[in-house]
């Protein structure tokens, strides 16, 4: 019991340390005495808080449960007669109150059931107030143990108790959370006439413009419009009479259709309501009618006529308009949207899928659509070659996705072996390179260089993409030493999973640059989504347009001339700067016994792993942390279990991208072999392209 107590204390202290990095200790800490910590077993379905356990045994001491709960944790002991805090007068292992009144009874109950003496079990269950049915006694030993524990200290009761006691009501919570969750939030200081205010409601203004062609009926519905500030105030107050504002975080299947799961922040939504739906990054709404409003009751969904704000809800009839997540609002709301969810994992493992029978292609496509809708992290992409690729966070995630696709598509399909998604990058800057348009009337000079690691991280964490123009320029200047000429003429960052790239206009006094900017950016987007080495996404590359000669006649500088020219110039620049591959890397954690440390080290060594930390967690338990390339993680859990006789299990989390040292042009090198395999899989020519294939000479 004492070892269990110390382990629980250690875990609570570790979690509190993490919390203290984000919230001051005096504002929030975990403490079993406060009732915000539960002890239990998810597998057996039981859990308790000290408050709940104190309620069970308070009658024995004829005292208040709240007073007793405080004595069941920490250096509180019971010498057989009274509670004391003196170590010297007691046997710590035996007399610590937590060990004696909480852990010891649990151990006794488990041992009694395992021993199988029915009379002893019946006596014990009667003492703890558990009523058993006759059929319960016929259950196998493990199921009987689960049944007794769940009847005695059911996990649901403890979790509900903590929710009631510690979770703030929506009325209190939304005052704080809206500023984090809502794109349009602004403080009192920035409400009047500021640039920030104008940018905040930019989405609402664009929506207004796109809705000018509403029908007369829709205009009548929208006569009492709510502006951005009215929406903020309604959400902060959790006002059920305010405008309807809902964030949908997930779609899940019910029968043949999907229902939308989310939270309503203001207003009241009813069956039959007409609403506007905004998908992430979409500024044009889709109008839908709510066909179903429901509430989740455990595993069941119960329909209701309406739902006021402050609740989690389920909506039907809107799934066709939602891709993964969405903001839903009343048709008379002119406001911003909720922020998209951010994930700490990346879709770095891919599998190619293909329908087995041509006659089932329509069902297969519909299944892929449902898979993409239901999982916020999964990416489904159809390549130019016709190959359909599913990308997930790891081989286990991919396995789950394939199983879901079977259920959604209801047809046979073929899946390739999982492969890793790589990134293309460069090692060093290059001199300006030239590409001409096909009509030879336009010329573009480009260089490229690497982007700072810190800037890459900020871009990928979306800390720059949401920044205002002035704040972005200040950050680029002060933190990353960008030249004013660069940050003032930054055209754009990358898109989607290739966001950590950018393109800058470094030209001076070149005519018609504004006219071709959009087409050059289109070329930039196509290149970063499919690099020149192997068609993989690019990362950590800054492209600089250094000079240009553009024809004065718009006919001769159209998109058909400029986009291919820009793409060739950018590809040629990349291949002139010592191109390299970057591979995704997991941080792998293994917790095991000190005696098999050597076996764990050996297993990592066999898979190109790099040990980064190794420390004791108790007297004989160690924690080993290592960087493990995702490409080496396939089957690593089984391999490690074999190496350690089942005594070590790895846990993975995506950590970073690492540049491979080998040259892709060196025959037989690791990078060379990877590039050739990728090109073969994608149906690309076997020859790895070189810069001169894309560039022109003066």
JSON list of C-alpha atoms in Angstrom, two decimals, residues 371 395-406:
[
{"chain": "A", "resi": 371, "resn": "UNK", "atom": "CA", "xyz": [-13.99, 8.52, -43.47]},
{"chain": "A", "resi": 395, "resn": "UNK", "atom": "CA", "xyz": [0.39, 2.59, -38.30]},
{"chain": "A", "resi": 396, "resn": "UNK", "atom": "CA", "xyz": [-2.26, 1.94, -35.60]},
{"chain": "A", "resi": 397, "resn": "UNK", "atom": "CA", "xyz": [-4.27, 4.99, -36.72]},
{"chain": "A", "resi": 398, "resn": "UNK", "atom": "CA", "xyz": [-4.05, 3.77, -40.33]},
{"chain": "A", "resi": 399, "resn": "UNK", "atom": "CA", "xyz": [-5.26, 0.32, -39.23]},
{"chain": "A", "resi": 400, "resn": "UNK", "atom": "CA", "xyz": [-8.30, 1.91, -37.56]},
{"chain": "A", "resi": 401, "resn": "UNK", "atom": "CA", "xyz": [-8.96, 4.05, -40.66]},
{"chain": "A", "resi": 402, "resn": "UNK", "atom": "CA", "xyz": [-8.95, 1.00, -42.93]},
{"chain": "A", "resi": 403, "resn": "UNK", "atom": "CA", "xyz": [-11.38, -0.78, -40.61]},
{"chain": "A", "resi": 404, "resn": "UNK", "atom": "CA", "xyz": [-13.70, 2.25, -40.67]},
{"chain": "A", "resi": 405, "resn": "UNK", "atom": "CA", "xyz": [-13.45, 2.44, -44.46]},
{"chain": "A", "resi": 406, "resn": "UNK", "atom": "CA", "xyz": [-14.67, -1.16, -44.66]}
]
